[in-house]
């Protein structure tokens, strides 16, 4: 079968019934709708959705039937409640939504599921939901946190020093990937100047909600506009580029295809 449709939303009801009988892999992209800096679209879920389609298409070339579920655009609330227009779910609401999504698929025997996560505030919630389903049904649903994996690839692509300087919220890897995948939505003329050594509450900022007390990292209950500058964390977005984004995207798609293949193999073995 030559796969021509990759989004579940594009399938007719009869096509969906036929696909389910073939036990395809389903990708569930999750993202957020928040401040990503003055230069990036607030809908970072768009990038998770595009990445999911690329992984599905590349997997199909390798002989696997893969579909992308409708993207969940709202992430779990964490540091970004200050952003006008931003929309986030409470962690308990998001947990209930993800569980309902997964159980809707599991009900019909769709067990080859992969979560493509695009928001750090989703991580704990995803673990809690998938762990509970594993304990109940012995179905493993892996979560591929796209931007954390991309950050791991960054040093080999741009070098360790540049990766350290450019890595962070509002900078790499998301800005570079956005420049590559959604160039019409990125406002490069609004990339802010890098503001290093920001201090809050008398201490140097280490990251969102984290301050440096003489080398010890201390968590503080502050929203992102206190510990970031215009939505940009510790990284310098001026060091981001579409070229870097293209290489990161390629690596992420390769990883996604390998994960699809692994899920299929493990499902066929029906063993841990």
XYZ file of C-alpha atoms in Angstrom:
272
model
C 0.000 0.000 0.000
C 1.272 3.453 -0.941
C 0.316 5.849 1.841
C -0.928 9.209 0.558
C -2.599 10.628 3.675
C -0.722 11.196 6.909
C -3.108 13.086 9.189
C -5.910 11.132 10.806
C -8.144 14.178 10.286
C -7.811 13.739 6.519
C -9.063 10.133 6.516
C -12.668 9.295 5.827
C -14.452 7.060 8.334
C -14.132 4.050 6.021
C -10.431 4.741 5.440
C -9.890 4.992 9.181
C -11.595 1.640 9.819
C -9.431 0.001 7.169
C -6.275 1.585 8.579
C -7.035 0.482 12.147
C -7.259 -3.126 10.962
C -3.640 -2.845 9.759
C -2.378 -1.696 13.201
C -0.642 1.538 12.141
C 1.582 3.661 14.366
C -0.161 6.800 15.650
C 1.830 9.921 16.522
C 0.281 12.323 19.036
C 1.909 15.779 18.807
C 1.578 18.014 21.862
C 2.707 21.624 22.153
C 1.830 24.887 23.823
C 0.479 28.360 23.108
C 2.761 30.719 24.970
C 5.522 33.310 24.843
C 8.444 32.053 22.750
C 10.098 35.442 22.465
C 9.184 38.553 20.444
C 10.350 36.912 17.223
C 8.623 33.507 17.390
C 4.965 32.557 16.859
C 3.181 31.797 20.128
C 1.844 28.576 18.672
C 4.901 26.395 19.105
C 2.528 23.433 18.741
C 2.731 24.169 15.003
C 6.314 22.943 15.001
C 5.405 19.718 16.803
C 2.685 19.103 14.216
C 4.991 19.738 11.262
C 7.641 17.495 12.799
C 5.090 14.731 13.293
C 4.098 14.843 9.632
C 7.725 14.711 8.533
C 8.335 11.662 10.710
C 5.180 10.000 9.363
C 6.188 10.620 5.755
C 9.738 9.389 6.261
C 8.465 6.321 8.109
C 6.131 5.544 5.208
C 9.126 5.618 2.871
C 10.658 2.953 5.121
C 7.544 0.812 4.785
C 5.624 1.713 7.935
C 2.057 2.986 8.049
C 2.022 6.012 10.353
C -0.629 8.656 11.003
C -0.609 11.921 12.927
C -3.403 12.512 15.425
C -4.823 16.045 15.732
C -2.286 18.174 17.576
C -3.071 19.199 21.162
C -2.207 22.922 21.025
C -2.438 23.837 24.702
C 0.271 22.764 27.116
C 0.399 22.350 30.845
C 0.558 25.585 32.805
C 3.988 26.397 34.196
C 5.867 29.706 33.816
C 3.896 31.514 31.131
C 0.664 32.684 32.713
C 1.904 36.263 32.390
C 1.521 36.211 28.591
C -1.554 38.096 27.282
C -3.474 35.825 24.931
C -1.643 32.720 26.058
C -3.770 29.633 26.743
C -2.719 26.763 28.975
C -4.439 23.881 30.730
C -3.974 23.147 34.400
C -1.918 20.018 34.901
C -4.969 18.105 36.135
C -7.041 19.157 33.106
C -4.270 18.279 30.682
C -3.794 14.924 32.363
C -7.491 14.147 31.907
C -7.424 15.274 28.260
C -4.376 13.169 27.374
C -5.794 10.125 29.149
C -9.063 10.467 27.206
C -7.165 10.814 23.922
C -5.066 7.718 24.575
C -7.961 5.632 25.860
C -10.026 6.530 22.769
C -7.299 4.959 20.641
C -6.534 2.019 22.928
C -10.227 1.092 23.007
C -9.996 0.057 19.364
C -6.727 -1.821 19.638
C -4.448 0.996 18.523
C -1.505 0.259 20.798
C 1.337 1.483 18.603
C 1.270 4.991 20.013
C 4.031 7.603 20.287
C 3.724 10.982 21.977
C 5.716 13.751 20.291
C 6.009 16.322 23.041
C 6.842 19.954 22.318
C 6.503 21.523 25.774
C 8.538 21.064 28.939
C 5.493 21.704 31.102
C 3.927 18.505 29.739
C 6.664 16.083 30.790
C 5.591 15.074 34.300
C 1.947 14.840 33.268
C 2.784 12.588 30.303
C 4.800 10.289 32.534
C 1.976 10.013 35.059
C -0.621 9.174 32.398
C 1.469 6.693 30.428
C 2.727 5.006 33.598
C -0.825 4.471 34.836
C -1.808 2.942 31.482
C 1.232 0.689 31.579
C 0.342 -0.529 35.065
C -3.245 -1.182 33.990
C -2.845 -2.548 30.454
C 0.895 -3.326 30.082
C 1.015 -1.055 27.033
C 4.150 1.061 26.728
C 3.529 4.486 25.177
C 6.861 6.283 24.697
C 7.202 10.057 24.799
C 9.682 11.751 22.474
C 10.383 15.241 23.887
C 11.438 16.855 20.628
C 13.235 19.936 21.882
C 15.167 18.170 24.656
C 16.461 15.649 22.127
C 17.279 18.483 19.711
C 19.229 20.275 22.445
C 21.280 17.118 22.842
C 22.140 17.180 19.140
C 23.065 20.873 19.166
C 26.729 20.595 20.301
C 27.622 18.218 17.477
C 26.005 20.552 14.951
C 27.265 23.989 16.069
C 29.982 23.083 18.567
C 29.841 22.895 22.350
C 30.595 26.580 22.970
C 27.995 27.946 20.553
C 25.463 25.412 21.803
C 25.955 26.611 25.369
C 25.648 30.261 24.309
C 22.549 29.789 22.159
C 20.626 27.088 24.012
C 17.526 28.047 25.963
C 13.899 29.061 25.788
C 13.286 31.538 22.974
C 16.596 30.583 21.375
C 18.004 27.195 20.315
C 16.787 24.725 19.380
C 13.256 26.029 18.804
C 14.119 29.323 17.090
C 16.457 27.651 14.593
C 13.893 24.950 13.846
C 11.216 27.625 13.451
C 13.430 29.549 11.017
C 13.715 26.381 8.954
C 10.167 24.973 9.129
C 8.036 28.117 9.508
C 10.137 30.936 8.036
C 7.098 33.076 7.174
C 6.042 33.172 10.836
C 9.421 34.028 12.380
C 10.109 37.765 12.702
C 13.895 37.876 12.514
C 13.839 41.681 12.731
C 12.392 41.296 16.248
C 15.056 38.984 17.626
C 16.077 40.750 20.851
C 19.548 41.578 22.028
C 20.926 39.016 24.407
C 20.677 40.007 28.064
C 23.205 38.095 30.138
C 23.629 37.944 33.898
C 20.059 38.834 34.813
C 19.370 38.992 38.534
C 16.104 38.552 40.454
C 15.527 38.559 44.209
C 19.188 39.452 44.633
C 20.435 36.317 42.867
C 21.647 35.509 39.354
C 19.066 33.824 37.120
C 20.003 30.296 36.058
C 16.805 29.361 34.210
C 13.018 29.648 34.472
C 12.140 29.559 38.141
C 15.751 28.815 39.089
C 18.286 31.109 40.727
C 21.993 30.656 41.450
C 23.067 30.925 45.099
C 26.886 30.732 44.911
C 26.706 27.731 42.584
C 23.691 26.100 44.224
C 20.524 26.111 42.109
C 17.486 27.273 44.066
C 13.896 26.947 42.802
C 11.677 29.990 43.267
C 7.934 30.386 42.502
C 8.321 33.101 39.870
C 6.670 33.324 36.460
C 8.726 33.553 33.316
C 8.617 37.313 32.914
C 10.645 37.591 36.138
C 13.438 35.205 35.196
C 13.489 35.681 31.402
C 13.832 38.735 29.184
C 10.961 39.173 26.697
C 10.285 35.447 26.894
C 13.910 34.560 26.141
C 15.815 32.533 28.717
C 19.549 32.092 29.081
C 20.301 31.488 25.378
C 21.158 34.077 22.722
C 18.628 33.844 19.866
C 20.893 35.955 17.632
C 23.060 32.818 17.286
C 20.196 30.800 15.774
C 19.873 30.075 12.061
C 17.723 28.248 9.529
C 20.756 26.141 8.582
C 21.049 24.902 12.164
C 17.298 24.285 12.171
C 17.518 22.191 9.006
C 20.203 19.962 10.486
C 18.326 19.598 13.766
C 15.131 18.741 11.905
C 16.922 16.055 9.912
C 18.291 14.499 13.100
C 14.903 14.608 14.814
C 13.162 12.983 11.861
C 15.805 10.237 11.748
C 15.292 9.621 15.463
C 11.528 9.613 15.060
C 11.700 7.000 12.304
C 13.944 4.801 14.438
C 11.457 5.086 17.293
C 8.593 4.110 14.977
C 10.557 1.058 13.832
C 11.352 0.116 17.420
C 7.712 0.400 18.494
C 6.672 -1.873 15.617
C 9.356 -4.443 16.436
C 8.532 -4.512 20.136
C 4.821 -4.800 19.424
C 5.455 -7.753 17.145
C 7.516 -9.430 19.891
C 4.770 -8.620 22.425
C 7.428 -8.428 25.122
C 9.419 -5.895 27.136
